[in-house]
mmCIF file of N, CA and C in Angstrom:
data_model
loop_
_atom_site.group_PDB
_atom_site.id
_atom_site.type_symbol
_atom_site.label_atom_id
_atom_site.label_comp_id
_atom_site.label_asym_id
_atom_site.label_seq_id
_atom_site.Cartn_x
_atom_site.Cartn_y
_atom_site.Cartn_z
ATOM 1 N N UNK K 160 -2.302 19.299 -8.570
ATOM 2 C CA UNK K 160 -1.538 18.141 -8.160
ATOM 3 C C UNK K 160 -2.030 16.899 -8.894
ATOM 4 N N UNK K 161 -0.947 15.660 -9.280
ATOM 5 C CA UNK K 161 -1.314 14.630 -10.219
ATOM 6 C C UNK K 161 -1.572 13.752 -9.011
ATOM 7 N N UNK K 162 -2.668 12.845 -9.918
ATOM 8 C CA UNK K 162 -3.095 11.741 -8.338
ATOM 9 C C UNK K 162 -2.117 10.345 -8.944
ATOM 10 N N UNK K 163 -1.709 9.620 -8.356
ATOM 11 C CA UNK K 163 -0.840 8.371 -8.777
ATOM 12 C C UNK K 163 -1.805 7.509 -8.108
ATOM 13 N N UNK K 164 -2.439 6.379 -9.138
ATOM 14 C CA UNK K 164 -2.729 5.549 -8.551
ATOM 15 C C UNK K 164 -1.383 3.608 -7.920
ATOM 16 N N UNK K 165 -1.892 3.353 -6.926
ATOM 17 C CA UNK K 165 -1.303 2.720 -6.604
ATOM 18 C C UNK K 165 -1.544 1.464 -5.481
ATOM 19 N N UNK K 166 -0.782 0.554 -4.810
ATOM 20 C CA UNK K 166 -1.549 -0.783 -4.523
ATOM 21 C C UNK K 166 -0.716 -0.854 -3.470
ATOM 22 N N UNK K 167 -1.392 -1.395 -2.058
ATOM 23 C CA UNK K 167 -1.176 -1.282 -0.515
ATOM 24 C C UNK K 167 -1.287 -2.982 -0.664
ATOM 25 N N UNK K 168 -0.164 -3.464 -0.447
ATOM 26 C CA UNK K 168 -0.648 -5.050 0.249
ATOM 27 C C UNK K 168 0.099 -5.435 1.519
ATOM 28 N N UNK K 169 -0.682 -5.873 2.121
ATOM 29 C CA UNK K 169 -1.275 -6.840 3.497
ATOM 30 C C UNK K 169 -0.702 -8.331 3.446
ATOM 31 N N UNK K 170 0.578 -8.620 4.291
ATOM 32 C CA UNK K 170 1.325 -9.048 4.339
ATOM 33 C C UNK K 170 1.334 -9.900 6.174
ATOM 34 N N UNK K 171 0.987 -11.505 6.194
ATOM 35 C CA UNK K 171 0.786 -11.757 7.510
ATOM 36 C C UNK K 171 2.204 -12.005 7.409
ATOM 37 N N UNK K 172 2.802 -11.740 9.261
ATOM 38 C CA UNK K 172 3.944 -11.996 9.893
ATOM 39 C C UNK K 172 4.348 -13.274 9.481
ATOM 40 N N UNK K 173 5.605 -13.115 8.538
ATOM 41 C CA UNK K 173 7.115 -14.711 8.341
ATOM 42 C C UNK K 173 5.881 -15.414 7.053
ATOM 43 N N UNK K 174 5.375 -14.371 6.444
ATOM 44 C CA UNK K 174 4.491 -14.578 5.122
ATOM 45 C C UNK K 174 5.390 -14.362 3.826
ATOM 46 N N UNK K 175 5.286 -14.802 3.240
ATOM 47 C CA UNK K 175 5.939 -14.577 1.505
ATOM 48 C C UNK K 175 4.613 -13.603 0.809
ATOM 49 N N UNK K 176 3.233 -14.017 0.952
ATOM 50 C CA UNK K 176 2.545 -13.683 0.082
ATOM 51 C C UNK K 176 1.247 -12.838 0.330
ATOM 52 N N UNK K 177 0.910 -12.149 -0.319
ATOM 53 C CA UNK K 177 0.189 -11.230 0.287
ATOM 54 C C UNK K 177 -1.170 -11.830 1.291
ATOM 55 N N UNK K 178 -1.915 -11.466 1.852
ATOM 56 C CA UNK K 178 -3.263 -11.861 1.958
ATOM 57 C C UNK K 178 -4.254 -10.557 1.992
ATOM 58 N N UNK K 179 -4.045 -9.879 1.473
ATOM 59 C CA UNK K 179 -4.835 -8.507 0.781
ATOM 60 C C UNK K 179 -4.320 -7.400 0.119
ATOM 61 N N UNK K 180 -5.352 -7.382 -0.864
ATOM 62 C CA UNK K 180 -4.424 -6.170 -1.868
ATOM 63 C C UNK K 180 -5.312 -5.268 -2.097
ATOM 64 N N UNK K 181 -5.003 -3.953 -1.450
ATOM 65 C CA UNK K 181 -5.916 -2.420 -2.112
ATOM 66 C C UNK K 181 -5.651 -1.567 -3.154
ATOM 67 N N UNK K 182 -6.181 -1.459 -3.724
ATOM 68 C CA UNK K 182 -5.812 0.037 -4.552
ATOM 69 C C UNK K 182 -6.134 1.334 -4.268
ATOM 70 N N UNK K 183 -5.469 2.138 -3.935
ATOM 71 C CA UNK K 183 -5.803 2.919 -3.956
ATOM 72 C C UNK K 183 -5.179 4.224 -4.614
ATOM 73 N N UNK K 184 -5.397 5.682 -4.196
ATOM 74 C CA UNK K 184 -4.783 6.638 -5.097
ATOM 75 C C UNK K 184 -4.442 7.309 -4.144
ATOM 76 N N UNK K 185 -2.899 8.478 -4.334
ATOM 77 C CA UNK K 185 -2.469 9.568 -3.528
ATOM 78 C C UNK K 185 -1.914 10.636 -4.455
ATOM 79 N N UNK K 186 -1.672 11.617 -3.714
ATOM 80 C CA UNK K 186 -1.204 13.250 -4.228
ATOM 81 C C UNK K 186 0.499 12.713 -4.204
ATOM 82 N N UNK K 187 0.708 12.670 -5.745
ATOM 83 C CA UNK K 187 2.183 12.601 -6.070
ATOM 84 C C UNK K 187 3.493 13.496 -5.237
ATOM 85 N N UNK K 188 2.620 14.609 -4.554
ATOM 86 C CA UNK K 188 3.429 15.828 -3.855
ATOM 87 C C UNK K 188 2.153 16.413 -2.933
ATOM 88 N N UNK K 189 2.804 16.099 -2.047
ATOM 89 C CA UNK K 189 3.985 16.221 -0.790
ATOM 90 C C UNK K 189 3.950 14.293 -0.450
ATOM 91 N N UNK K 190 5.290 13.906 -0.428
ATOM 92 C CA UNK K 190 5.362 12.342 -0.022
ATOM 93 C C UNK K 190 4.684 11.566 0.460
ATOM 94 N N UNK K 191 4.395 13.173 1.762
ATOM 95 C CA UNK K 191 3.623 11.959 3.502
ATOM 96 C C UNK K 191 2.307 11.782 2.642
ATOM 97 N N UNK K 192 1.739 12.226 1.617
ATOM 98 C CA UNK K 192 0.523 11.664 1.435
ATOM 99 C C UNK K 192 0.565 10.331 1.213
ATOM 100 N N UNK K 193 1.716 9.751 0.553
ATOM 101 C CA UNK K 193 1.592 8.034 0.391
ATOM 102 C C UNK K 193 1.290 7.029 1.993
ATOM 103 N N UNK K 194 1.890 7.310 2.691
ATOM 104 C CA UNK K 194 2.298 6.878 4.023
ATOM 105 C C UNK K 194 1.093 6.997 4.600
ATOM 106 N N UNK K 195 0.529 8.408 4.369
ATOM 107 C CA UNK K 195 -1.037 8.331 5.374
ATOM 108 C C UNK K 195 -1.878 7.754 4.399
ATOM 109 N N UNK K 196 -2.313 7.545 3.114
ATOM 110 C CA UNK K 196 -3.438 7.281 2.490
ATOM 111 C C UNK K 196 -3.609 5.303 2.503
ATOM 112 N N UNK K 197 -1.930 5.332 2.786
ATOM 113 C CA UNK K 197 -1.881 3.669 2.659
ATOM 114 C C UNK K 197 -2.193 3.332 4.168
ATOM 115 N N UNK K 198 -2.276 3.841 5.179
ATOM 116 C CA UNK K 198 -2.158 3.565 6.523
ATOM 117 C C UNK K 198 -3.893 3.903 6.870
ATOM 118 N N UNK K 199 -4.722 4.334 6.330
ATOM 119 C CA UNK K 199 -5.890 4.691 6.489
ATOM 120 C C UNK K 199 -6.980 3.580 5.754
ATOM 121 N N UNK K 200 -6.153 2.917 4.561
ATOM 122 C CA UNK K 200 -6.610 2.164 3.396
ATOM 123 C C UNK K 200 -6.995 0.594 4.645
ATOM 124 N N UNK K 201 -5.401 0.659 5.360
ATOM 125 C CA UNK K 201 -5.449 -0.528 6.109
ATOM 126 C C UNK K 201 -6.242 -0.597 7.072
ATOM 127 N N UNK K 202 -6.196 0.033 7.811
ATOM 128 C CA UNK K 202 -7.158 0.482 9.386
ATOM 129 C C UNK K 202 -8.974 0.268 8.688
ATOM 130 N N UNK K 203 -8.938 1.224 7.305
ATOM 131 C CA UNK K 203 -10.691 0.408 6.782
ATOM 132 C C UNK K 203 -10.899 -0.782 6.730
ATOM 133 N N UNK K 204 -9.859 -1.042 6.548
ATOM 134 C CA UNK K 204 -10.205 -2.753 6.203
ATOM 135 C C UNK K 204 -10.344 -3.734 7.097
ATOM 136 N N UNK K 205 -9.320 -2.915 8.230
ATOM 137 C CA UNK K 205 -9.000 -4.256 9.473
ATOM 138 C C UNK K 205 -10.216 -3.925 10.638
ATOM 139 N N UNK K 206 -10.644 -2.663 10.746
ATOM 140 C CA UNK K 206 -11.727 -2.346 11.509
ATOM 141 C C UNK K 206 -12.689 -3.371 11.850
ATOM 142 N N UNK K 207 -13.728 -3.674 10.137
ATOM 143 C CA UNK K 207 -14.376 -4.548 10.829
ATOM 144 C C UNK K 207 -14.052 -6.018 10.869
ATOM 145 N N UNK K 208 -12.783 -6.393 10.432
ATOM 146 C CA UNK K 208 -12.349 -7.679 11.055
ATOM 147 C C UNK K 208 -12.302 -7.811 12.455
ATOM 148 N N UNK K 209 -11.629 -6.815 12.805
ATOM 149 C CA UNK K 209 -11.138 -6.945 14.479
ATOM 150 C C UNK K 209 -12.562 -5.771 15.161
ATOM 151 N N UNK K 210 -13.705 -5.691 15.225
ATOM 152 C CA UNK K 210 -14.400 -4.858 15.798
ATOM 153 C C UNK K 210 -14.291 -4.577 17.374
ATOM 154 N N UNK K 211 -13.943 -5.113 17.989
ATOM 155 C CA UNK K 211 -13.643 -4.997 19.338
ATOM 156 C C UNK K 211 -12.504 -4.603 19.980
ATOM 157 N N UNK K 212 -11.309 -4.874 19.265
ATOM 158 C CA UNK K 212 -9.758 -5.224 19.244
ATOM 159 C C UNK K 212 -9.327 -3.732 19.276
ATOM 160 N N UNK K 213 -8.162 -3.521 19.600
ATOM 161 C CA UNK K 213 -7.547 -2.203 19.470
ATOM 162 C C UNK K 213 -6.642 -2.574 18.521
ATOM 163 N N UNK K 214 -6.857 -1.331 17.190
ATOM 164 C CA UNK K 214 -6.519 -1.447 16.162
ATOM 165 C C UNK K 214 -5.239 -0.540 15.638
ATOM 166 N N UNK K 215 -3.992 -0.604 16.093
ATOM 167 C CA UNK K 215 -2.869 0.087 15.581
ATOM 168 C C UNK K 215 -2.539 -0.139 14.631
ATOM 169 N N UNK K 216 -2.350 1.077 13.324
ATOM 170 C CA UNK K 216 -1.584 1.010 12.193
ATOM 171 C C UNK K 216 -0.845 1.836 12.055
ATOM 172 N N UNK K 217 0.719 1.167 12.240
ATOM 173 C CA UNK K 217 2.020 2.202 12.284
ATOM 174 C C UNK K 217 2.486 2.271 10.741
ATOM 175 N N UNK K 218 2.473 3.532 10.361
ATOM 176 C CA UNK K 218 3.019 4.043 8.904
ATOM 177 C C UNK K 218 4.456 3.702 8.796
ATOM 178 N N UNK K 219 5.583 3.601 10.053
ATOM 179 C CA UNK K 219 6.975 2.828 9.886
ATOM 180 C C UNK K 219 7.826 3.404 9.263
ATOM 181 N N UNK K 220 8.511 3.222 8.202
ATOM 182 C CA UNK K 220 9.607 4.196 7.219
ATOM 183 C C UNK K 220 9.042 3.815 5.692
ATOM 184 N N UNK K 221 7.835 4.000 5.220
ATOM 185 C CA UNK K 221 6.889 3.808 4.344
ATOM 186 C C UNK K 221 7.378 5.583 3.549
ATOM 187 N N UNK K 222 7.527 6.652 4.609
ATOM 188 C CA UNK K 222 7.976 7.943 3.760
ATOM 189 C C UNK K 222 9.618 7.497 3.347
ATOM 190 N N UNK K 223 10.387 7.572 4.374
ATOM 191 C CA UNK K 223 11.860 7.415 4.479
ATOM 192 C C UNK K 223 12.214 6.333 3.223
ATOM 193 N N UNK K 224 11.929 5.259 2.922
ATOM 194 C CA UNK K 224 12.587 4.298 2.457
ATOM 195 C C UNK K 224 11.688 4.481 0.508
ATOM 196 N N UNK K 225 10.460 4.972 0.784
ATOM 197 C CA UNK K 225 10.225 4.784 -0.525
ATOM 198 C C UNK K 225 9.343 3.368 -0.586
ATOM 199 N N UNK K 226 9.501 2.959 -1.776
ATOM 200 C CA UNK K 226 9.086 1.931 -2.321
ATOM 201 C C UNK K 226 10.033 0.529 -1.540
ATOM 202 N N UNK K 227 10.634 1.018 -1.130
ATOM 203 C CA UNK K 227 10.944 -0.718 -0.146
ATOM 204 C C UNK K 227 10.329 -0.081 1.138
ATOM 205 N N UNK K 228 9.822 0.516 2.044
ATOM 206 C CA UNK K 228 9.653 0.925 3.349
ATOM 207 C C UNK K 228 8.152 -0.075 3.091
ATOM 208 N N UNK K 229 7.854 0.098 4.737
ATOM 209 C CA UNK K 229 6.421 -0.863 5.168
ATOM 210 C C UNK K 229 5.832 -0.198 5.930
ATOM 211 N N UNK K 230 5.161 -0.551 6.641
ATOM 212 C CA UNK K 230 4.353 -0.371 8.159
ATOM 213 C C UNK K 230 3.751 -1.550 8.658
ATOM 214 N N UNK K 231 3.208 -1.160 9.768
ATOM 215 C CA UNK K 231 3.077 -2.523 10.685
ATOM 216 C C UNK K 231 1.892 -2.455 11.046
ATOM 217 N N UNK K 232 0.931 -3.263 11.016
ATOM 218 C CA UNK K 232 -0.512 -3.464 11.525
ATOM 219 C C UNK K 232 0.091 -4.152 12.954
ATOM 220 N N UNK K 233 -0.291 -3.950 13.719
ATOM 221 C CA UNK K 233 -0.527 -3.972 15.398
ATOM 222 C C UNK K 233 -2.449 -4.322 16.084
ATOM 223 N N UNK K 234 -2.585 -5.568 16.407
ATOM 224 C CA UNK K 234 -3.893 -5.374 16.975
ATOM 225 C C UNK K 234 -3.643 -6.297 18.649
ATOM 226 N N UNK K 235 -4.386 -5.376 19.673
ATOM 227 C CA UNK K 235 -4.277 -5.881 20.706
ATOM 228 C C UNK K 235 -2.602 -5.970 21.661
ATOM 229 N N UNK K 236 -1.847 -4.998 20.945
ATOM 230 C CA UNK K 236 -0.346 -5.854 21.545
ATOM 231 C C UNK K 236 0.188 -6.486 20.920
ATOM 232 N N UNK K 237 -0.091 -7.151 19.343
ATOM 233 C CA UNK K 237 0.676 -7.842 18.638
ATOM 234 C C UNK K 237 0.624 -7.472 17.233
ATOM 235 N N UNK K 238 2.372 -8.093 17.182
ATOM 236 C CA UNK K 238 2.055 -7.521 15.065
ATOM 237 C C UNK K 238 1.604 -8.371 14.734
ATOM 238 N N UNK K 239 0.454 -8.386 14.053
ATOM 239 C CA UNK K 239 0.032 -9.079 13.154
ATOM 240 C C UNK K 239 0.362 -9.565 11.691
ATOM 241 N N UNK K 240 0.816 -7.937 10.742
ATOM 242 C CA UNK K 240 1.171 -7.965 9.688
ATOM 243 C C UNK K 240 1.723 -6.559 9.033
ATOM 244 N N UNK K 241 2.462 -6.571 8.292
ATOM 245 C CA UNK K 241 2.737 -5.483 7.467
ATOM 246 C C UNK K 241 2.445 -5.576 6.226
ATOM 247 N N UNK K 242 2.617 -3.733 6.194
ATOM 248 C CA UNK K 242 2.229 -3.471 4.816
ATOM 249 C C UNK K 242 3.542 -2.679 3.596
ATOM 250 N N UNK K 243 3.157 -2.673 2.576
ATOM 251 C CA UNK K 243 3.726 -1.705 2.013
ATOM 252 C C UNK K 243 2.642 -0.785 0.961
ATOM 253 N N UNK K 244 3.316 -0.312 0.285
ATOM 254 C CA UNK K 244 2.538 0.480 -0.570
ATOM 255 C C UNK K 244 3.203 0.884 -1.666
ATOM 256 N N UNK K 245 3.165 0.540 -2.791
ATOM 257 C CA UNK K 245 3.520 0.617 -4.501
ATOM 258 C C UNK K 245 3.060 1.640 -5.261
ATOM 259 N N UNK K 246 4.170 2.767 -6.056
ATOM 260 C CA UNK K 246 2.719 2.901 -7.191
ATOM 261 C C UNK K 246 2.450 1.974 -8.267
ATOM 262 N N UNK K 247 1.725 1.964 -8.962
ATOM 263 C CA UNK K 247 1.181 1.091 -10.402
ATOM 264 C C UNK K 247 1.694 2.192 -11.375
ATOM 265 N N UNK K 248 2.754 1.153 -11.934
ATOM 266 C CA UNK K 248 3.257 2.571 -13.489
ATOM 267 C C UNK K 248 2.206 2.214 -14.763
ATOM 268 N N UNK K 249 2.346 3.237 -15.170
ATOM 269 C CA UNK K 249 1.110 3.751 -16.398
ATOM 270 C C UNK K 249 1.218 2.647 -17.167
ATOM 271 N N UNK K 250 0.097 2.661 -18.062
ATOM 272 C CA UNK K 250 0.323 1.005 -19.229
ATOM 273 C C UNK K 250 1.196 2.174 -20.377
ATOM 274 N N UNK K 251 2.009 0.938 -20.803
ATOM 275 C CA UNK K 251 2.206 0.778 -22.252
ATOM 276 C C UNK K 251 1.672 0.440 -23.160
ATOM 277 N N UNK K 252 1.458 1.506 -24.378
ATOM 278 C CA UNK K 252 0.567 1.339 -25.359
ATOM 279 C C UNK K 252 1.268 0.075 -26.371
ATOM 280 N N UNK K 253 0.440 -0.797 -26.592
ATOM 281 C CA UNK K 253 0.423 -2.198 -27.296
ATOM 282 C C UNK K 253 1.655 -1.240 -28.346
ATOM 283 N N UNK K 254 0.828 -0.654 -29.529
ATOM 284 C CA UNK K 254 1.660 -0.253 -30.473
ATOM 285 C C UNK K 254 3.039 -0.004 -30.384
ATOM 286 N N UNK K 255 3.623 0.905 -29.367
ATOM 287 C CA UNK K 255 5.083 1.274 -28.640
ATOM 288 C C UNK K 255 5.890 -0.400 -28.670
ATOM 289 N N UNK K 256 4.806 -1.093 -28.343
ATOM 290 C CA UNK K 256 5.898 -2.304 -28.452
ATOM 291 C C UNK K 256 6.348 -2.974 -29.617
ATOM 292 N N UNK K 257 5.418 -3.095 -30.282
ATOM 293 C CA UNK K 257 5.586 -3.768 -31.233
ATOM 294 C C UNK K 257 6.032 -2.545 -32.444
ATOM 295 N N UNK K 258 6.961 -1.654 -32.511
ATOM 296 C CA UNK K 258 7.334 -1.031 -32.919
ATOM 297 C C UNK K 258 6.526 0.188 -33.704
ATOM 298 N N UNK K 259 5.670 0.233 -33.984
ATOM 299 C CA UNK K 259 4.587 1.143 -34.130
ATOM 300 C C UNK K 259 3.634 1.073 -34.866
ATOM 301 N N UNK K 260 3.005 -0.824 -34.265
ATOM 302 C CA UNK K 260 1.696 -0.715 -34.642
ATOM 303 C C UNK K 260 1.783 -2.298 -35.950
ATOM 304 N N UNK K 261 0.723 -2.811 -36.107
ATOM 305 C CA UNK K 261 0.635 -4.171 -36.956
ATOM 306 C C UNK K 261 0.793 -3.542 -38.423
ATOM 307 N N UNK K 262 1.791 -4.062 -39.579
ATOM 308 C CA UNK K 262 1.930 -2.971 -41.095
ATOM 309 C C UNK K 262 0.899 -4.304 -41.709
#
C-alpha cells in the first residue's frame, strides 16, 4: 500500500483561517484510513491543551465528501472547531516547467 502524505488543519468556529496545521501521512486504500488518521492527529494535539476537559473528535463526512468533508472538535459540550484533511500533491520537477531544463 502507497502512504500519501497530507495536511489536517484546525479551524476555530465562524474562522476563515486556520489556527493549526498537521501533517501527517495515510494508507491511500481503504479511504476510512484518511478520516481516522486525521481525527487521531487532532485529539494529540488537543489533549494536552484541554487536560481535564472531555475531549470529542467527530470524523463527520471527512470519508463521504472527500476533500471538501470536515469534522468537528467538540470539548466539554461545545464545538469548538473543525477540521479537514488534504492530501499534499507530489512536487513538480523545476525542469517539467520550464520545458526541459535551462539550454
Amino acid at each position: 500500500m502507497s502512504k500519501v502524505k497530507g495536511r489536517v488543519s484546525v479551524y476555530p468556529m465562524k474562522k476563515l483561517l486556520p489556527s493549526a496545521v498537521i501533517d501527517v501521512e495515510w494508507q491511500r486504500y481503504p479511504k476510512s484510513d484518511r478520516p481516522k488518521v486525521a481525527a487521531e492527529a487532532v485529539l494529540r494535539m488537543m489533549r494536552p491543551v484541554y487536560p481535564t476537559a472531555k475531549v470529542v473528535v467527530d470524523k463527520g463526512n471527512l470519508r463521504d465528501l472527500g476533500e471538501g468533508g470536515r469534522g468537528l472538535l467538540n470539548v466539554n459540550g461545545r464545538d469548538l472547531a473543525y477540521f479537514t484533511a488534504v492530501e499534499i500533491p507530489a512536487p513538480v520537477p523545476l525542469a517539467s516547467l520550464l520545458d526541459g531544463g535551462l539550454r
